[in-house]
Short mmCIF file of C-alpha atoms and ligand atoms in Angstrom, two decimals:
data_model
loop_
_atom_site.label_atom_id
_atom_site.label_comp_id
_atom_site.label_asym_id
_atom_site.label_seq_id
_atom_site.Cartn_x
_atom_site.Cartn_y
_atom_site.Cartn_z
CA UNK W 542 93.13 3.04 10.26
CA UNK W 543 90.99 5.60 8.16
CA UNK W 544 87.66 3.89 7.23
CA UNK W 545 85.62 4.65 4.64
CA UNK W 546 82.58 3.05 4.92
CA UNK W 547 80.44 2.69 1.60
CA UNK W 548 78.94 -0.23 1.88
CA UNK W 549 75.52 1.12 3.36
CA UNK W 550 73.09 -1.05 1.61
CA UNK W 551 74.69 -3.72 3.39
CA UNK W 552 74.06 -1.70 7.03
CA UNK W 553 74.07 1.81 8.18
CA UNK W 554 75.66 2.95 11.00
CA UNK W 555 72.86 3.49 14.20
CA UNK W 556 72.62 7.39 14.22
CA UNK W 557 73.42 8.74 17.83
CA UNK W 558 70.01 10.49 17.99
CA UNK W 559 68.51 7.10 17.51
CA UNK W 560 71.23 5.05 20.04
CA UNK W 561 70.00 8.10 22.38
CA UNK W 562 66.32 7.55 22.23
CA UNK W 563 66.92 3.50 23.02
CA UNK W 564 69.06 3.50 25.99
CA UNK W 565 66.27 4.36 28.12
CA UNK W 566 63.90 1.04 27.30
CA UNK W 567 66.96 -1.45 28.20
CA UNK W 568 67.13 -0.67 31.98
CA UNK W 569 65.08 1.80 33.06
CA UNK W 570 61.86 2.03 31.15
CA UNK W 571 62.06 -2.17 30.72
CA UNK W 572 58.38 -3.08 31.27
CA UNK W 573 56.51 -5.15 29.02
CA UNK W 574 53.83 -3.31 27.03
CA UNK W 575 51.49 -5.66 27.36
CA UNK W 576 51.47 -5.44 31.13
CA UNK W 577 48.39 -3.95 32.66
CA UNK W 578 50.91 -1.83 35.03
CA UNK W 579 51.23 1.97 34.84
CA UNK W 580 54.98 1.05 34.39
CA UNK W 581 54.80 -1.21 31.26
CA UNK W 582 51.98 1.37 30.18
CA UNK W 583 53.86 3.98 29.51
CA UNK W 584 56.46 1.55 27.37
CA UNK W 585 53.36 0.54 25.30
CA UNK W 586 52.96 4.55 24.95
CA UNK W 587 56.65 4.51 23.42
CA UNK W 588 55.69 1.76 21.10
CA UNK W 589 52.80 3.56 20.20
CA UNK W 590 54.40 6.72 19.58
CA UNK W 591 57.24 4.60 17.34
CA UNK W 592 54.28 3.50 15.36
CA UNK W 593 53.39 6.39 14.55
CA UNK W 594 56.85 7.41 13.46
CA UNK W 595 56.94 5.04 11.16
CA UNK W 596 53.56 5.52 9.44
CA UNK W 597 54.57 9.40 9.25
CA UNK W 598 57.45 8.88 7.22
CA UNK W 599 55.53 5.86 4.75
CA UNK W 600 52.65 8.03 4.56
CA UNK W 601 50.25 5.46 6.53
CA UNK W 602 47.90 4.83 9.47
CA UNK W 603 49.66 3.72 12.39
CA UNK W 604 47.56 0.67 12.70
CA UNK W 605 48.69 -0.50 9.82
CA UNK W 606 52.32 -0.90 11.10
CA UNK W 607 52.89 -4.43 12.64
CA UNK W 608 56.56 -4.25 13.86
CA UNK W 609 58.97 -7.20 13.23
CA UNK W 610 62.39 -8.59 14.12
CA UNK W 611 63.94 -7.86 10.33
CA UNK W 612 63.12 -7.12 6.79
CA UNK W 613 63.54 -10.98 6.03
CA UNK W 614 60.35 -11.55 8.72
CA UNK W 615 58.69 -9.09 7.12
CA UNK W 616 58.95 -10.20 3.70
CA UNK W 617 57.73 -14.17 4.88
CA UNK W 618 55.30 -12.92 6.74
CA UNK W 619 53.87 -10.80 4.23
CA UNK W 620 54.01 -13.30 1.27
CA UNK W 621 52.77 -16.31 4.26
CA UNK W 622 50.56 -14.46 5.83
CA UNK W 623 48.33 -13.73 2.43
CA UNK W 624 49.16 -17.27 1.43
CA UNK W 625 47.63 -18.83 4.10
CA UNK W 626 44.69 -16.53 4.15
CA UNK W 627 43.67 -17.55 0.74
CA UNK W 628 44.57 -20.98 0.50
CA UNK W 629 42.65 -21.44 -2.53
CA UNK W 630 44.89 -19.27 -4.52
CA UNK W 631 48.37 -20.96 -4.87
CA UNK W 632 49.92 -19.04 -7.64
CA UNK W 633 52.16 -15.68 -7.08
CA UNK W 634 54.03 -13.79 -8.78
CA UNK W 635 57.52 -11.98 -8.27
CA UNK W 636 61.13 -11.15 -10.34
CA UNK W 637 64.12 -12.69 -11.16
CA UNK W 638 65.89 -9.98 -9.22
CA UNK W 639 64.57 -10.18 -5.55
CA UNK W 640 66.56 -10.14 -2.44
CA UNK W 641 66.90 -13.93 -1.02
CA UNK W 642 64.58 -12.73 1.55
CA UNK W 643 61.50 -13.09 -1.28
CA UNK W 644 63.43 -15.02 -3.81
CA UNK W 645 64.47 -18.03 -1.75
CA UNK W 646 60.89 -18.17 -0.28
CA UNK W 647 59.09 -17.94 -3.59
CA UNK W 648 61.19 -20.81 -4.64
CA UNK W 649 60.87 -22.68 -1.30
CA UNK W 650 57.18 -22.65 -2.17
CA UNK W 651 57.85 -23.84 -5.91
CA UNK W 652 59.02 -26.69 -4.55
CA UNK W 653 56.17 -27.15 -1.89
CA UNK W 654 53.09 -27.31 -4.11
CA UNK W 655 52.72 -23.21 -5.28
CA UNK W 656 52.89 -22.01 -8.91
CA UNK W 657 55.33 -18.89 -8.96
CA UNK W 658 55.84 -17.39 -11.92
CA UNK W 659 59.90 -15.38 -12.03
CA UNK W 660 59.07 -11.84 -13.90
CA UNK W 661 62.50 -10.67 -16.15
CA UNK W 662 64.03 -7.45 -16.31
CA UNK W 663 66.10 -6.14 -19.57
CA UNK W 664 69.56 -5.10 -19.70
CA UNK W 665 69.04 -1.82 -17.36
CA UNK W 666 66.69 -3.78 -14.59
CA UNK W 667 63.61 -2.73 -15.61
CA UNK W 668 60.45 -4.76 -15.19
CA UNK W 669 58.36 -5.26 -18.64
CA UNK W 670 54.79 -4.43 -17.25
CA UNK W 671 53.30 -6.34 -20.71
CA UNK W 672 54.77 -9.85 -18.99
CA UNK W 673 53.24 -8.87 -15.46
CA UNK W 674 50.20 -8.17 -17.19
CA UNK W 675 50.32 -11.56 -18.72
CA UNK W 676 50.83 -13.70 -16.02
CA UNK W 677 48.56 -12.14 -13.35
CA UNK W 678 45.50 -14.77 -13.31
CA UNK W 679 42.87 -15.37 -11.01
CA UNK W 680 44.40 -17.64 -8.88
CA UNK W 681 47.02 -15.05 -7.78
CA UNK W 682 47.16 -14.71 -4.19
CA UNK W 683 49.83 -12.31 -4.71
CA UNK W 684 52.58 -10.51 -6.65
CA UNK W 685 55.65 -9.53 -4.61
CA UNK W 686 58.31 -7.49 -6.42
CA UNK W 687 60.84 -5.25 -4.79
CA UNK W 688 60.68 -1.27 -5.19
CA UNK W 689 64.33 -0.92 -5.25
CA UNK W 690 67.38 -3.24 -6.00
CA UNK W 691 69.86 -3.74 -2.95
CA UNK W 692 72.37 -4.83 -5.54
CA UNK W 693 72.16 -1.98 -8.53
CA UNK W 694 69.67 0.47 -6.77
CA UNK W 695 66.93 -0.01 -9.51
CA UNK W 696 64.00 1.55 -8.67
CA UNK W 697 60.84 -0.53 -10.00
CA UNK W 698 57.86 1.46 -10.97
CA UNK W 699 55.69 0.38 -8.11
CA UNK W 700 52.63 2.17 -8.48
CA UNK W 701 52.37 1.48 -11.98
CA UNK W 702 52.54 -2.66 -11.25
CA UNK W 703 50.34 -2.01 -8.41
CA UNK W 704 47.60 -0.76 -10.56
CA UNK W 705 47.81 -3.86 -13.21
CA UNK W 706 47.58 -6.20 -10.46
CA UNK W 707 44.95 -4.62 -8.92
CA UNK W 708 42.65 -4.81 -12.36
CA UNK W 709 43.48 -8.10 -12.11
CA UNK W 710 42.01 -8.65 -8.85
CA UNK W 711 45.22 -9.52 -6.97
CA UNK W 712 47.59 -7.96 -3.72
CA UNK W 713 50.64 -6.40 -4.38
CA UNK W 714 53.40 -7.02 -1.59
CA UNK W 715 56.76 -4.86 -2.21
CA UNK W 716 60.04 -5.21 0.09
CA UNK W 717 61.00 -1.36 0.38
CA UNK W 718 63.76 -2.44 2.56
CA UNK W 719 66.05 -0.23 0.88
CA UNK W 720 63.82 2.37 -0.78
CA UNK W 721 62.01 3.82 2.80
CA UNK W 722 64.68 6.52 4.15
CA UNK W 723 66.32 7.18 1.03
CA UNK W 724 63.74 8.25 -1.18
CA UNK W 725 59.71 9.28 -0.92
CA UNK W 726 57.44 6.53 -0.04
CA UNK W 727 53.66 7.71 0.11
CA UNK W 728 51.11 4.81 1.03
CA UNK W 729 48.14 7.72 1.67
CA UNK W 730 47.36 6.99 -2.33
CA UNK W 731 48.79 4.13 -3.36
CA UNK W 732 47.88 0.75 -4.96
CA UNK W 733 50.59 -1.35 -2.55
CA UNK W 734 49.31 -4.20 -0.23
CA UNK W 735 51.91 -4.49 2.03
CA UNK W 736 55.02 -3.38 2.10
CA UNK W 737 58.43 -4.57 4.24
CA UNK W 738 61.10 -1.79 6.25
CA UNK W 739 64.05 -3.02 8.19
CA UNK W 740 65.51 -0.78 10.78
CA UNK W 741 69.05 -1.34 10.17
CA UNK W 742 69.03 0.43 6.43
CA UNK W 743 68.07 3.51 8.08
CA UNK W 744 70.53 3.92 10.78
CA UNK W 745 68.25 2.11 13.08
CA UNK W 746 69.56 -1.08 14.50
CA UNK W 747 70.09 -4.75 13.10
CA UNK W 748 67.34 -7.13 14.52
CA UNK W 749 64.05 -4.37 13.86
CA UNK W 750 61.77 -4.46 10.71
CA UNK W 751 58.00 -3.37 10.23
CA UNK W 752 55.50 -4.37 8.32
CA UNK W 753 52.72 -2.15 6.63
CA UNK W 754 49.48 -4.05 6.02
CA UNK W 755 46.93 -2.39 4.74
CA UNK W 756 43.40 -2.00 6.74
CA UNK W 757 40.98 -4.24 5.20
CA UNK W 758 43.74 -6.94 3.81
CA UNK W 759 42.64 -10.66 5.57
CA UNK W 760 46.35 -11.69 6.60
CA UNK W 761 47.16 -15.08 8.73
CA UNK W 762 50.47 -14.19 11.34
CA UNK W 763 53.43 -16.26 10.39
CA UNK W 764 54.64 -16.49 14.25
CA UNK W 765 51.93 -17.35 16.14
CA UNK W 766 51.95 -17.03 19.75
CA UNK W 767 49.75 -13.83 22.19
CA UNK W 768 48.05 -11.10 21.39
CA UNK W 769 51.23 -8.67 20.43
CA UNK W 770 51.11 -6.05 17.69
CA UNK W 771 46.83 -6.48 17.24
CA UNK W 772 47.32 -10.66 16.89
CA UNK W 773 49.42 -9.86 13.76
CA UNK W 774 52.42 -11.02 15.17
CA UNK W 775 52.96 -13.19 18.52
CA UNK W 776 55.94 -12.60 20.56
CA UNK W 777 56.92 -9.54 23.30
CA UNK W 778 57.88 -6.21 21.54
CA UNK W 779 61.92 -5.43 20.90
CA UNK W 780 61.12 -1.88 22.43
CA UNK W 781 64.28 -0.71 22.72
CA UNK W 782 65.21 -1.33 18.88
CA UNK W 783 61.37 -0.47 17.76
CA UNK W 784 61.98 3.12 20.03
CA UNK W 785 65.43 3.22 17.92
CA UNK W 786 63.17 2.38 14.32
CA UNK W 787 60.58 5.46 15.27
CA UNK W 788 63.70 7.90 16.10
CA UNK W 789 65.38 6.43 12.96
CA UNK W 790 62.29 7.35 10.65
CA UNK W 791 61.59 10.67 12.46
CA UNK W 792 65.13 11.44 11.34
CA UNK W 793 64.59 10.35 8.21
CA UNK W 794 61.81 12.17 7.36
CA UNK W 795 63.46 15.41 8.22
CA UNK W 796 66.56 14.55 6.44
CA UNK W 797 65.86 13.93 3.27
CA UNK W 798 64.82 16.48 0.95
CA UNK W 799 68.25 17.70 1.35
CA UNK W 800 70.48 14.73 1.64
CA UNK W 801 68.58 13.07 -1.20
CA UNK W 802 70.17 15.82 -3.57
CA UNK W 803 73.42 15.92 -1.40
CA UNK W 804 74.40 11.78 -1.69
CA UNK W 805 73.10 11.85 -5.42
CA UNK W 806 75.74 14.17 -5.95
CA UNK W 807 78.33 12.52 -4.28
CA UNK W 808 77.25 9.05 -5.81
CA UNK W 809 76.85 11.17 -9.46
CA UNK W 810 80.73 12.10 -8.85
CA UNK W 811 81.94 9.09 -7.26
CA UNK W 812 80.55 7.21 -10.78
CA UNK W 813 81.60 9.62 -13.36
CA UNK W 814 85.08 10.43 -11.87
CA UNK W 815 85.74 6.34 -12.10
CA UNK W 816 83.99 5.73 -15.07
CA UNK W 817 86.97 8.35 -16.66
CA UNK W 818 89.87 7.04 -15.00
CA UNK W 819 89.10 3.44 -15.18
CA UNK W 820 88.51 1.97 -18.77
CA UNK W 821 86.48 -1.18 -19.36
CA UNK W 822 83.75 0.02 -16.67
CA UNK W 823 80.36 -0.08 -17.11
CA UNK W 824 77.56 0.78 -14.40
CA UNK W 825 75.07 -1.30 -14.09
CA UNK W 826 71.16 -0.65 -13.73
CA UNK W 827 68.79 2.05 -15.15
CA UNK W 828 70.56 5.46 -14.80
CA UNK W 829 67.60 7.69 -13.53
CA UNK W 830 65.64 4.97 -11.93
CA UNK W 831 68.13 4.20 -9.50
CA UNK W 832 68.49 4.96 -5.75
CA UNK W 833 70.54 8.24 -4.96
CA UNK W 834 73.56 6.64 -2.62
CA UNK W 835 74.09 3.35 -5.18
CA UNK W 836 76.04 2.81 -7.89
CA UNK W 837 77.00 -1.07 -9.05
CA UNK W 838 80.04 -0.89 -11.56
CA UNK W 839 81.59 -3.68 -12.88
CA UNK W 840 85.17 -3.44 -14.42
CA UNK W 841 85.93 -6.07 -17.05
CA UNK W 842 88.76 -8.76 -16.68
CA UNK W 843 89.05 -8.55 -12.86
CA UNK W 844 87.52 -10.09 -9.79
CA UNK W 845 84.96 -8.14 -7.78
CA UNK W 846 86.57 -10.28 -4.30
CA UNK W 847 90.26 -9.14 -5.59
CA UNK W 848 88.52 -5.43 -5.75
CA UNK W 849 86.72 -5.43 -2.46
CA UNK W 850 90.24 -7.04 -0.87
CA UNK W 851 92.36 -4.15 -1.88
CA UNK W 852 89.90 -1.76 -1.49
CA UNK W 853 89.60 -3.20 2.12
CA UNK W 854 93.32 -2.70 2.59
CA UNK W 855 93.31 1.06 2.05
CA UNK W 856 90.61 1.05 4.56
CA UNK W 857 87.09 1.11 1.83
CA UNK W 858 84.25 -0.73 2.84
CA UNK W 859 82.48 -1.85 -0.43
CA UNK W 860 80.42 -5.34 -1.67
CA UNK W 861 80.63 -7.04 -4.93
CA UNK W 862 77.90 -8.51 -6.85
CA UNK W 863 79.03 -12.18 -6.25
CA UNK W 864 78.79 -14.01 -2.88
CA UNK W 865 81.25 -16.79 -2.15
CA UNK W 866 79.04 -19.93 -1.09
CA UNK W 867 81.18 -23.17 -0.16
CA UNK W 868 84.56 -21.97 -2.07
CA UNK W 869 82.64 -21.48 -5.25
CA UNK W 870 81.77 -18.00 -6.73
CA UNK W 871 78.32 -18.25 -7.19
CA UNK W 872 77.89 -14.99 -9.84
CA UNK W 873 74.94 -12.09 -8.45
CA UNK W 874 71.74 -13.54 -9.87
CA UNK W 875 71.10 -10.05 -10.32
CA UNK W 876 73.38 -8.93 -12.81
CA UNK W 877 72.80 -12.23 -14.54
CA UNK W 878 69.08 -11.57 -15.02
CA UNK W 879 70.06 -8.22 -16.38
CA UNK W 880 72.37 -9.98 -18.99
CA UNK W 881 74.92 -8.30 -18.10
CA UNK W 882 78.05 -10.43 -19.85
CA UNK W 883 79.74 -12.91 -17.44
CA UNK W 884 83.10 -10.92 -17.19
CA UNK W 885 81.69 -8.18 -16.04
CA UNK W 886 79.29 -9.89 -13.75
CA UNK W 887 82.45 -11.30 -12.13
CA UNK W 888 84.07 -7.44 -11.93
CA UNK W 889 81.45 -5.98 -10.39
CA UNK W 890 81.47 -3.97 -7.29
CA UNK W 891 78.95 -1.94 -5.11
CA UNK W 892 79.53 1.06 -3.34
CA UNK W 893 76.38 2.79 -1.33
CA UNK W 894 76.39 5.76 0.25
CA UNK W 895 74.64 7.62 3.10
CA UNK W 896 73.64 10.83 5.00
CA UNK W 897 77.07 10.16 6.82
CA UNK W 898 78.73 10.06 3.23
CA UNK W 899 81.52 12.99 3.16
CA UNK W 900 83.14 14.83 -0.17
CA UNK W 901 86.03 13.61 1.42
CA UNK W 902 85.41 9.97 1.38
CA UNK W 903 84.05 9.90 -2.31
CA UNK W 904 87.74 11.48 -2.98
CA UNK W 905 89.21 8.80 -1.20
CA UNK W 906 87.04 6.27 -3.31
CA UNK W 907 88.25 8.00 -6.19
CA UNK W 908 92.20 8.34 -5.53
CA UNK W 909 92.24 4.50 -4.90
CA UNK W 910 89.89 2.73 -6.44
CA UNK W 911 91.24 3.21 -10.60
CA UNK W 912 94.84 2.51 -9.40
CA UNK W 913 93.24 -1.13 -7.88
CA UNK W 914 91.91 -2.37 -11.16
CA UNK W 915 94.80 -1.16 -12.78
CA UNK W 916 97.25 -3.29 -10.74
CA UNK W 917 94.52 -6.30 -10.62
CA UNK W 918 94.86 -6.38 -15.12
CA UNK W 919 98.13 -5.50 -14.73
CA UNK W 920 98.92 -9.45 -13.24
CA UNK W 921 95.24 -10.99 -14.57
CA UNK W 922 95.79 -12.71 -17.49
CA UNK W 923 92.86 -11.45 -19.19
CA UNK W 924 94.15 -7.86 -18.08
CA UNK W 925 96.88 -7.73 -20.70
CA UNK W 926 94.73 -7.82 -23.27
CA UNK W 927 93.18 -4.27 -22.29
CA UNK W 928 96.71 -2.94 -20.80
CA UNK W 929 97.20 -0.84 -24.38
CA UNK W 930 93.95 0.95 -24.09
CA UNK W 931 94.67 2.07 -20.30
CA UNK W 932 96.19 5.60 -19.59
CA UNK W 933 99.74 5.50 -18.88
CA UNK W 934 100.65 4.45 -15.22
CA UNK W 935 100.52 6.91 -12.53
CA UNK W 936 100.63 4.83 -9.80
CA UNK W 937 103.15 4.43 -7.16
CA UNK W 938 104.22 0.65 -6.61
CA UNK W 939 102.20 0.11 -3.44
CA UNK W 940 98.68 1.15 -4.86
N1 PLP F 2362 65.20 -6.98 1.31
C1 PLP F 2362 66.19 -6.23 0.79
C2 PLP F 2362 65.96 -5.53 -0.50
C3 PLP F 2362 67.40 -6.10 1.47
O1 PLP F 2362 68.37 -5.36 0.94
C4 PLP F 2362 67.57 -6.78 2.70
C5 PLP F 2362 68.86 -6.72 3.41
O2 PLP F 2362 69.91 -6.63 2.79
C6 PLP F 2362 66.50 -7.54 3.20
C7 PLP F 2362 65.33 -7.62 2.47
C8 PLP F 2362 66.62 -8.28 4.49
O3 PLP F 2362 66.52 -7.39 5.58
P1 PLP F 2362 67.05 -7.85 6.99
O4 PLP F 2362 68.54 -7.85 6.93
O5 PLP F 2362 66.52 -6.82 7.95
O6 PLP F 2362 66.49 -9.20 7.26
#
């Protein structure tokens, strides 16, 4: 069956330059970098050389890249690491809209003796820099917000927050896990701490993450073990994956001024053409600050799982908002910090593009999706209510 994949802020696909560039370091180049052996030598050169693949595209020294097994390390061992390095400071900072990788932790450590103060966003994501300005005191080890939403692609105004919580005296972590390869990160001038990458976002593998911290920072590793990545983080180097992250951002880099404008397009079409054809449809986040490949959209009176399961069936690879946790629907606590109303937090669905994203598959989004929520009202109870308003039927009985 046809797939049409455009769920990409869920995972990329690895690009073949990338799966290229790996297959070397599994069973011929398989020495350990550590190793004082010409041999492993040259795979510490590799490393090395990813290193500085990675700083190139985030606009960074290469020794401030300490690589990691995911985004989710990255983000505990940022927020951890400058934890345990100031123990005297037990109060940080983050938002209500945070991937569980931050969230979870920040309320793991609410209930384990910190003070973390939850920042809002209004009705279109947006941060209200008076509030962070408020709450940044002196015994803020750190403020860790996000620089754009997995969920609604929000893009936070990052240098902007860095510089209040630097006149306050504090360190700014951000999780660019989905910003870095889809839009301009540049850490040569910036006011950000530390800042977390994951490989598989970036058509890298699953399993690879970095971390930037910056020279100067006093940061404690959260896995402790020898003297890997400068004694910022114990444990022998994934080189094969880490080759595949430095290929990944090389690519990157040279990709996107074009397919930045390219996927907006395609996302700015996919959104508009369904916003036309399917009424009761709203899209949710800021509509500039966003991410170029994501659009959320929530359609009132239907499910976002009944969506994503037709969708499936013609072969589309989408998310919804909500997650299904032990039978119950447990509603995006993303959408629900925007205040976005309940029905359409239920009816909400996220499709994300990428530099693999084809005219042709947006059409294919666009030819199937409005006929799905029309069938879904047509037998939801709460969909007669809106069947007058809809355009007349123009579907075929298996849509
Ligand atoms: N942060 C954000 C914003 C993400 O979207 C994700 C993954 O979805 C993560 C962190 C976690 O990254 P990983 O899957 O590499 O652990």
């Amino acid at each position: 069956m046809k797939v049409v994949y455009a769920d990409n802020n869920a995972t990329t696909k690895v690009a073949p330059e990338v799966l290229e560039a790996m297959m070397p370091y599994f069973s011929e180049y398989y020495g350990n970098p550590s190793s004082m052996h010409t041999f492993g030598g040259q795979v510490a050169k590799k490393v090395d050389m990813a290193r500085q693949q990675v700083a190139d595209l985030i606009g960074s020294d290469p020794s401030e890249i300490v690589f990691t097994s995911c985004g989710t390390e990255s983000d505990n061992a940022a927020i951890w690491g400058i934890l345990r390095a100031n123990p005297h400071k037990r109060h940080i900072v983050t938002s209500r809209v945070e991937h569980p990788a931050v969230y979870n932790l920040c309320k793991y450590l609410a209930q384990n003796g910190y003070h973390v103060t939850e920042l809002g966003v209004d009705s279109n994501g947006m941060l209200n820099l008076n509030e962070l300005a408020d709450v940044v005191r002196e015994d803020t080890a750190i403020v860790s917000v996000m620089y754009a939403n997995n969920e609604t692609g929000v893009i936070f105004p990052i240098e902007d927050i860095g510089r209040i919580v630097k006149e306050r005296g504090s360190l700014l972590h951000t999780d660019a896990v989905q910003a870095v390869g889809k839009i301009p990160v540049n850490l040569s001038k910036s006011t950000i701490d530390l800042l977390t990458l994951s490989g598989h976002k970036l058509h890298a593998p699953k399993g690879v993450g970095a971390l930037f911290v910056r020279k100067g920072i006093t940061f404690t590793p959260f896995i402790v073990g020898g003297h890997q990545e400068r004694n910022r983080r114990g444990g022998t180097e994934n080189v094969p994956s880490i080759v595949g992250l430095g290929k990944a951002c090389e690519l990157a880099k040279k990709h996107m001024p074009e397919e930045q404008t390219r996927v907006k397009q395609l996302r700015d079409k996919l959104e508009d053409e369904i916003l036309r054809k399917a009424p009761d449809a709203r899209v949710n986040g800021h509509k500039t600050h966003r991410l170029p490949n994501t659009t959320n959209l929530s359609f009132e009176f239907v499910e976002g799982e009944a969506i994503l399961l037709l969708l499936n069936e013609k072969g589309i690879c989408a998310s919804s908002g909500s997650a299904c946790t032990s039978g119950s629907l447990e509603p995006s606590h993303v959408l629900r910090a925007m205040g976005v109303p309940f029905t359409a937090v239920h009816g909400s669905v996220r499709l994300s593009l990428s530099r693999y994203s084809t005219l042709e598959d947006v059409d294919f989004i666009i030819e199937h999706l409005p006929p799905i929520i029309r069938r879904l009202r047509e037998i939801s109870p709460y969909g007669r209510q809106t069947r007058a308003k809809e355009q007349p039927a123009s579907i075929s009985a298996s849509a």
